[in-house]
PDB file of C-alpha atoms in Angstrom:
ATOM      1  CA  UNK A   1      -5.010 -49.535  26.602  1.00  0.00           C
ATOM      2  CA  UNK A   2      -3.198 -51.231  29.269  1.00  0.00           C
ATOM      3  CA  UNK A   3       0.024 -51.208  29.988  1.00  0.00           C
ATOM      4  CA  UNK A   4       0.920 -48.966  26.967  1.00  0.00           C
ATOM      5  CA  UNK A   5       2.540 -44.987  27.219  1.00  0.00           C
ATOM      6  CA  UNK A   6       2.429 -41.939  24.471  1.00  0.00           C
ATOM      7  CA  UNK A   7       5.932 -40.965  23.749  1.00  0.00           C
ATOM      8  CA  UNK A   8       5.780 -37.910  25.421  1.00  0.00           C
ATOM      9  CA  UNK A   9       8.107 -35.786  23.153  1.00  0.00           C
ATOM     10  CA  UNK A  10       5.590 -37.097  20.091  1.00  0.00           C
ATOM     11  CA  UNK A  11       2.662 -35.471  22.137  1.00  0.00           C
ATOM     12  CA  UNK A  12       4.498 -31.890  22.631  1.00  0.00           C
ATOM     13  CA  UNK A  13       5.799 -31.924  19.262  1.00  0.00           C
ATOM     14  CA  UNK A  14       3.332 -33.576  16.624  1.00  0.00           C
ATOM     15  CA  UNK A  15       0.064 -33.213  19.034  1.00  0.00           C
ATOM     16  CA  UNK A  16      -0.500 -37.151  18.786  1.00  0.00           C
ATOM     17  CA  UNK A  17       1.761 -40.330  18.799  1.00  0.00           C
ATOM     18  CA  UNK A  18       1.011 -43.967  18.790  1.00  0.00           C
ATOM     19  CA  UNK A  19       1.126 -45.845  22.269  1.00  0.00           C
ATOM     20  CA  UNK A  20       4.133 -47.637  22.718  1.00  0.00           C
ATOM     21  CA  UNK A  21       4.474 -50.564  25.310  1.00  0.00           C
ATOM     22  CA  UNK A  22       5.555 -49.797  28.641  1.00  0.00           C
ATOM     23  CA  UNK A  23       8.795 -52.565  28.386  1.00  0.00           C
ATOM     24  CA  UNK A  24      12.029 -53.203  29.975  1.00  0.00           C
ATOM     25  CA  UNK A  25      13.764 -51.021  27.536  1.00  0.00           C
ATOM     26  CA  UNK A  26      11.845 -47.653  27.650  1.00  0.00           C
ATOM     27  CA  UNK A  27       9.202 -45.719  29.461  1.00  0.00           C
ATOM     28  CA  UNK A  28      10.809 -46.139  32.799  1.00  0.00           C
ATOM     29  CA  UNK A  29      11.970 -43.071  35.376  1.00  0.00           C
ATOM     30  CA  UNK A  30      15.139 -41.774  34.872  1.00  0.00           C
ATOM     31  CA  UNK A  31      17.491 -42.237  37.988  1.00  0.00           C
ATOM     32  CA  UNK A  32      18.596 -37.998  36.971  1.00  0.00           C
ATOM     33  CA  UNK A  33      15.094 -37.230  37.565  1.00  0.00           C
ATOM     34  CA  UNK A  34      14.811 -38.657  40.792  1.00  0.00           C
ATOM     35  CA  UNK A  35      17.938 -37.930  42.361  1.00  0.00           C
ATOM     36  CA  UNK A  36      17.080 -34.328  41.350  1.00  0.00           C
ATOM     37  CA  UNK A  37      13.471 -34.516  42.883  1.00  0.00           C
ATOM     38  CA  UNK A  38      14.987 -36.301  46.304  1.00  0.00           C
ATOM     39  CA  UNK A  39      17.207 -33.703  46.484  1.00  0.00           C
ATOM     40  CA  UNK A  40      15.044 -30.604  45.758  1.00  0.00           C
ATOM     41  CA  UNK A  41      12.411 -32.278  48.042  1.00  0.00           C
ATOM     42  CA  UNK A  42      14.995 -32.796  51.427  1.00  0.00           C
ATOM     43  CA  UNK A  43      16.801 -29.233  50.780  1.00  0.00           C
ATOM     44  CA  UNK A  44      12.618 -27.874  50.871  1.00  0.00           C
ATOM     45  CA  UNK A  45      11.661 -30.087  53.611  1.00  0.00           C
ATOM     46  CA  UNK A  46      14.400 -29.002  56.304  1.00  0.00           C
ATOM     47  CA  UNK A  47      13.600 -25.144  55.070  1.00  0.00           C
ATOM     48  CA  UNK A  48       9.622 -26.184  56.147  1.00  0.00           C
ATOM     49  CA  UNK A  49      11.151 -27.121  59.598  1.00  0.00           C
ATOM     50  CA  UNK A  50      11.972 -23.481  60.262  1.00  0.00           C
ATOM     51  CA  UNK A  51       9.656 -21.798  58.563  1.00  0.00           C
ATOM     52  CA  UNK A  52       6.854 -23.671  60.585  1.00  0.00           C
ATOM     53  CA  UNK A  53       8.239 -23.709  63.703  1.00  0.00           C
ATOM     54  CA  UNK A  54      11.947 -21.365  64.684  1.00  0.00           C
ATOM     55  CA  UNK A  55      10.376 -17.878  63.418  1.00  0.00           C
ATOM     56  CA  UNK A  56      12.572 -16.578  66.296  1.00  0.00           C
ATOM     57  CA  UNK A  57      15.672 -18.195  64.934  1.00  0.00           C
ATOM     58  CA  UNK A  58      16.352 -19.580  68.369  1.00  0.00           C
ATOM     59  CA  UNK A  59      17.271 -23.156  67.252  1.00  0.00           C
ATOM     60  CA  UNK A  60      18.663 -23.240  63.811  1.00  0.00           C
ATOM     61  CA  UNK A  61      20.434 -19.770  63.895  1.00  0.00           C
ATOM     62  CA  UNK A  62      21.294 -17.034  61.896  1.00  0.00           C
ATOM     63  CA  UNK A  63      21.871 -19.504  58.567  1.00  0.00           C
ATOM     64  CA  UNK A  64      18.509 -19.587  57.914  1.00  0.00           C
ATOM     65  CA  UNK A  65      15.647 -17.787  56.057  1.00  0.00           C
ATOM     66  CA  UNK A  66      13.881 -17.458  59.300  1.00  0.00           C
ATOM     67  CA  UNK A  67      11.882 -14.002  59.932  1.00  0.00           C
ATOM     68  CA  UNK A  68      13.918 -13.033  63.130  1.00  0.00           C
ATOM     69  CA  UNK A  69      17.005 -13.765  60.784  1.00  0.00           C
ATOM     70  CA  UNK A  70      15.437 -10.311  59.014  1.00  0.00           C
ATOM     71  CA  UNK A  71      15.756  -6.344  60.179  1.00  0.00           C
ATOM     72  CA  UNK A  72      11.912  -6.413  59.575  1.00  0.00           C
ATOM     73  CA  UNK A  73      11.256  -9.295  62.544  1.00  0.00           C
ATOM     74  CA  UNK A  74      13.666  -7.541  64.579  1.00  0.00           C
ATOM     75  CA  UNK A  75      12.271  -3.875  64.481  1.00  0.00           C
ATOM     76  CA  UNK A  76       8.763  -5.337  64.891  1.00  0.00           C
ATOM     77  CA  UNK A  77      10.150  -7.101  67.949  1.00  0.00           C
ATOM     78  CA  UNK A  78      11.625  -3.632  69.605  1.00  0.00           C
ATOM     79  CA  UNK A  79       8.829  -1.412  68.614  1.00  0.00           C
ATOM     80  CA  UNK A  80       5.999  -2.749  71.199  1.00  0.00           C
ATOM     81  CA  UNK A  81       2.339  -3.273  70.613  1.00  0.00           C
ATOM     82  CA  UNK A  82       2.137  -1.057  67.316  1.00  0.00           C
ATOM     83  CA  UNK A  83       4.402  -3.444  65.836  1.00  0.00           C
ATOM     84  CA  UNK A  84       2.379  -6.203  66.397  1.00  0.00           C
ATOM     85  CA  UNK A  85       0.550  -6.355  63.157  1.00  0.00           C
ATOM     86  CA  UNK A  86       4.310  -6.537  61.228  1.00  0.00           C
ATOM     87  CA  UNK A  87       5.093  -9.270  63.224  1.00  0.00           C
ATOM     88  CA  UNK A  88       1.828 -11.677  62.942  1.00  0.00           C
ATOM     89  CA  UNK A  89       1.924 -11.030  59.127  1.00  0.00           C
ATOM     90  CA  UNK A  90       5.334 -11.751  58.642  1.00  0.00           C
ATOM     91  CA  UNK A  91       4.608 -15.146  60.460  1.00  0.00           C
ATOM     92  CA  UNK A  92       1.814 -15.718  58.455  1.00  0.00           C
ATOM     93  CA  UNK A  93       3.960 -15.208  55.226  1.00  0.00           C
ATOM     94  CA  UNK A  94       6.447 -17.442  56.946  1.00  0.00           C
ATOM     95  CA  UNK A  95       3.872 -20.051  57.469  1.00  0.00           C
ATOM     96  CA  UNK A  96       1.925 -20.138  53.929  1.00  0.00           C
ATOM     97  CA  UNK A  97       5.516 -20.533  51.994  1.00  0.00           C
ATOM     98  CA  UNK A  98       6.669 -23.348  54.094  1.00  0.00           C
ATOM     99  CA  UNK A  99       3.101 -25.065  53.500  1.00  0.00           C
ATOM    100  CA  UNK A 100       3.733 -24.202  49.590  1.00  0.00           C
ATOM    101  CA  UNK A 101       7.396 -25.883  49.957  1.00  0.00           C
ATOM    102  CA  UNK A 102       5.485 -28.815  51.331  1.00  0.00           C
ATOM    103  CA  UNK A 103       3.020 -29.733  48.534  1.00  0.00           C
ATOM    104  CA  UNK A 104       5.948 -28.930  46.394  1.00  0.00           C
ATOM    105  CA  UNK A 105       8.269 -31.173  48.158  1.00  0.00           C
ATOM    106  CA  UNK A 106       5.563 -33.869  48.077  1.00  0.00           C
ATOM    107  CA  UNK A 107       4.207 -33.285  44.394  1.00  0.00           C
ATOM    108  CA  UNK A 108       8.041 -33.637  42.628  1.00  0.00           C
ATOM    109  CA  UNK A 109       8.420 -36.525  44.707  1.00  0.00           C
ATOM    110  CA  UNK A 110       5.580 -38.211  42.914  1.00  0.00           C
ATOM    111  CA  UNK A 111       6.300 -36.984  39.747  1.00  0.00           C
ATOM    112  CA  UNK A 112      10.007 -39.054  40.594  1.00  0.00           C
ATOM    113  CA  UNK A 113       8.225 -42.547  41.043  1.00  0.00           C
ATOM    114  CA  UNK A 114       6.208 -41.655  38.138  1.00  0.00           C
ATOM    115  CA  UNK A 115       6.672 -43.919  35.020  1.00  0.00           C
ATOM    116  CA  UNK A 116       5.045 -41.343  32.480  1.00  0.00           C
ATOM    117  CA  UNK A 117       7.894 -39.428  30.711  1.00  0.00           C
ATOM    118  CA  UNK A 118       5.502 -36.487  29.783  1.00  0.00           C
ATOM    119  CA  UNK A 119       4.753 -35.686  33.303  1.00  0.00           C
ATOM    120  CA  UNK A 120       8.372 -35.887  34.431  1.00  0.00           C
ATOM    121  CA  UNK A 121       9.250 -34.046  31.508  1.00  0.00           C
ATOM    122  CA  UNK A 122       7.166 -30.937  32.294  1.00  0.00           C
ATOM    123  CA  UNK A 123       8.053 -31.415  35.874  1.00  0.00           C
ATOM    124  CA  UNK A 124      11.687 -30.882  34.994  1.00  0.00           C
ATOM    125  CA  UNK A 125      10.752 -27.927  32.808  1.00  0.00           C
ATOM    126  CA  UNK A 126       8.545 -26.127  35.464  1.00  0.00           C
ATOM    127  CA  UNK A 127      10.843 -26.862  38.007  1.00  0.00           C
ATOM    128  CA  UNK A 128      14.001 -25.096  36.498  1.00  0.00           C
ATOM    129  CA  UNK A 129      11.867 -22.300  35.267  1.00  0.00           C
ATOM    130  CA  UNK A 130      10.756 -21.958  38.566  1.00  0.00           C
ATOM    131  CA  UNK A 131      14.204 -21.803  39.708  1.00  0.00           C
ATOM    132  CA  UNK A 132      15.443 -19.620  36.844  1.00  0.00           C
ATOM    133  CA  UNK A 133      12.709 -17.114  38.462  1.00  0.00           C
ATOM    134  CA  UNK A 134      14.558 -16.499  41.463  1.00  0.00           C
ATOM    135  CA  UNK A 135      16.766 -14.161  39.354  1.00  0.00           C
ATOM    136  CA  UNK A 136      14.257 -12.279  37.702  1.00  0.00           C
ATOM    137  CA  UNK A 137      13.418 -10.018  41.117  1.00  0.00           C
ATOM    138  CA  UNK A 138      14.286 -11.582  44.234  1.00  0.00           C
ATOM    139  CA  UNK A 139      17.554 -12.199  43.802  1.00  0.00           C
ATOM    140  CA  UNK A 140      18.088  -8.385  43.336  1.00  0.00           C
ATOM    141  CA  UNK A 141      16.124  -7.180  46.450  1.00  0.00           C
ATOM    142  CA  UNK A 142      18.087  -9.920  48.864  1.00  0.00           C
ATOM    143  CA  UNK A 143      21.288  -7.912  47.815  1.00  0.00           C
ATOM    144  CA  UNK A 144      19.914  -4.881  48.399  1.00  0.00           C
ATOM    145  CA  UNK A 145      18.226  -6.248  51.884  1.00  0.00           C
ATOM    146  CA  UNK A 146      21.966  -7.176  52.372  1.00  0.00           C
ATOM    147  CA  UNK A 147      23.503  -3.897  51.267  1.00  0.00           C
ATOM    148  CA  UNK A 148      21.262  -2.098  54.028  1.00  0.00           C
ATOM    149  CA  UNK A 149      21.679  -4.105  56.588  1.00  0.00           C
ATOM    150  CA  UNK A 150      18.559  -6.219  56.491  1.00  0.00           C
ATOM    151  CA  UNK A 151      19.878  -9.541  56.207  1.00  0.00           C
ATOM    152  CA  UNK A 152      23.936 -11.020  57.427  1.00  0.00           C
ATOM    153  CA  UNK A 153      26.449 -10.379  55.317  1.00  0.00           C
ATOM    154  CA  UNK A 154      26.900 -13.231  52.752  1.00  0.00           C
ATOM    155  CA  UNK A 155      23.389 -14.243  52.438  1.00  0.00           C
ATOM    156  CA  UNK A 156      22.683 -12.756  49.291  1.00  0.00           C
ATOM    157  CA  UNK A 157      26.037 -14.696  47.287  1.00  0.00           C
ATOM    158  CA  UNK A 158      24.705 -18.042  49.115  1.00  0.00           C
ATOM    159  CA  UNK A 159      21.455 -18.273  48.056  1.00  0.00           C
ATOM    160  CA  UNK A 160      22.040 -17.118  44.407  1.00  0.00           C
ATOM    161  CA  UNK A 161      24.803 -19.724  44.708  1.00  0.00           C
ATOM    162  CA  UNK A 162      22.266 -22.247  45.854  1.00  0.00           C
ATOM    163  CA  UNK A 163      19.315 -21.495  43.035  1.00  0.00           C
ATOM    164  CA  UNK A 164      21.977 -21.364  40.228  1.00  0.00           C
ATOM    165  CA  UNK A 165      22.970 -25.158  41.212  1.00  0.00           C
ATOM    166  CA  UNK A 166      19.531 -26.174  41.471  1.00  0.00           C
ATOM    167  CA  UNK A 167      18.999 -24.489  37.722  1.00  0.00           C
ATOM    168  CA  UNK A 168      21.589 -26.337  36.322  1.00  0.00           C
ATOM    169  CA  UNK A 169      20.582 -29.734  38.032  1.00  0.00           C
ATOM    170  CA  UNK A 170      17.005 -29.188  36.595  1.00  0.00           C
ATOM    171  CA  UNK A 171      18.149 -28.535  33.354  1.00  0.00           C
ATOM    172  CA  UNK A 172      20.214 -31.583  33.315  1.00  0.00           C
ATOM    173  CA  UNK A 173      17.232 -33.734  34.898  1.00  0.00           C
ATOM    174  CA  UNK A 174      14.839 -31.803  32.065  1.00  0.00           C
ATOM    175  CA  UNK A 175      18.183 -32.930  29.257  1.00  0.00           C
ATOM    176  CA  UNK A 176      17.916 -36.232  30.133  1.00  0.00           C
ATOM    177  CA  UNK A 177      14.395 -36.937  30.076  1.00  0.00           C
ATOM    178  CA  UNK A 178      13.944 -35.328  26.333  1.00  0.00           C
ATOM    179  CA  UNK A 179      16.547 -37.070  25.987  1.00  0.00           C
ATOM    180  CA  UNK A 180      14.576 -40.522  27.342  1.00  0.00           C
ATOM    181  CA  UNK A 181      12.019 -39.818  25.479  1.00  0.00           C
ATOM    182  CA  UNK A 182      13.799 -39.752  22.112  1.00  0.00           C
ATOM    183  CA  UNK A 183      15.427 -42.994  22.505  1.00  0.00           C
ATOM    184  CA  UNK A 184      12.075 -44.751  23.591  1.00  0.00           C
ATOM    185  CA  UNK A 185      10.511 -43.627  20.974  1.00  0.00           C
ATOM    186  CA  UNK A 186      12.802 -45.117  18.146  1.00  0.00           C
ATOM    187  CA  UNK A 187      12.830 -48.343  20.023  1.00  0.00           C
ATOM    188  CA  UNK A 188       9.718 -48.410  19.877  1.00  0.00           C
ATOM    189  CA  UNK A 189       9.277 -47.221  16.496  1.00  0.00           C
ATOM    190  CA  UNK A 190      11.700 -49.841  15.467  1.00  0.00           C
ATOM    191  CA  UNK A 191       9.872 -52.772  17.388  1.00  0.00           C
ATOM    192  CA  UNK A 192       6.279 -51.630  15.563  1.00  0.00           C
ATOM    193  CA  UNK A 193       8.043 -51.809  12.131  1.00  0.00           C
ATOM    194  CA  UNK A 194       9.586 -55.246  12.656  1.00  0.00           C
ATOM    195  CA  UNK A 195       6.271 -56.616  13.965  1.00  0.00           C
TER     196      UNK A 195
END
């Protein structure tokens, strides 16, 4: 039916809800989602920039997840032709994450201008999760990479500073859409029972 949305939090829940009306009061995006989405998507976007097109770290610098900004880059770079293979498949690598960070980028901000609260619901969800997963493995090796020398010194503290804001704003954004969803659906439940 037109103009009409399933509570989303109804549909996880219960496995069914009556549509409610898609009105001034309820079913519209949360401002938390999409300031968390816009930001997320720009902080992604600029790390495409490099990741598509300074591999040799010559224009943004050492500040950067670059592959000359790693020991691996820079031993493929001194060891001649036999290194070759180390350095077109670490520019590969480089090149299929920063075209994953893209449809990333572009998919949350679509789920932002989205007015379905189930599907910026789950987006919030997946997104900290995916966040959360930084810790699980890769946060350990980038110390160690940093311990031996791999990476500058700092690098390691900076990025898990960096993924432990984003899993707190992502857990805010994913608060405040269950959150949403529970007030729309007792307007909504109290508009049905007056009509």
């Amino acid at each position: 039916q037109s103009g009409t949305q399933i509570a989303p939090i109804a549909v996880l829940f219960h496995g069914s809800a009556e549509p409610t009306r898609d009105t001034h009061e309820g079913a519209k995006m949360t401002k938390t989602f999409t300031i968390a989405a816009i930001l997320t998507a720009l902080s992604e976007l600029y790390s495409c920039i490099f990741l598509w097109f300074d591999h040799d770290a010559s224009t943004f610098g050492d500040a950067t997840l670059a592959p000359a900004n790693f020991e691996g880059w820079k031993l493929a770079q001194r060891g001649g032709e036999k290194w070759l293979p180390v350095e077109r498949q670490l520019s590969f690598f480089s090149l299929w994450v920063a075209i994953n960070k893209f449809f990333f980028s572009a998919l949350l901000v679509i789920c932002a201008f989205s007015r379905d609260g189930l599907t910026r619901l789950l987006a919030s969800f997946c997104t900290g999760v995916g966040c959360a997963l930084y810790f699980t493995q890769m946060s350990n090796l980038l110390n160690t990479m940093e311990e031996a020398g791999d990476v500058r010194p700092g690098q390691a503290d900076e990025m898990d500073g960096a993924m432990k804001m984003a899993v707190v704003l992502w857990l805010v954004a994913f608060a405040t859409e269950v959150h949403d969803s529970y007030k729309n659906n007792r307007i909504f439940s109290r508009k049905a029972k007056t009509e």
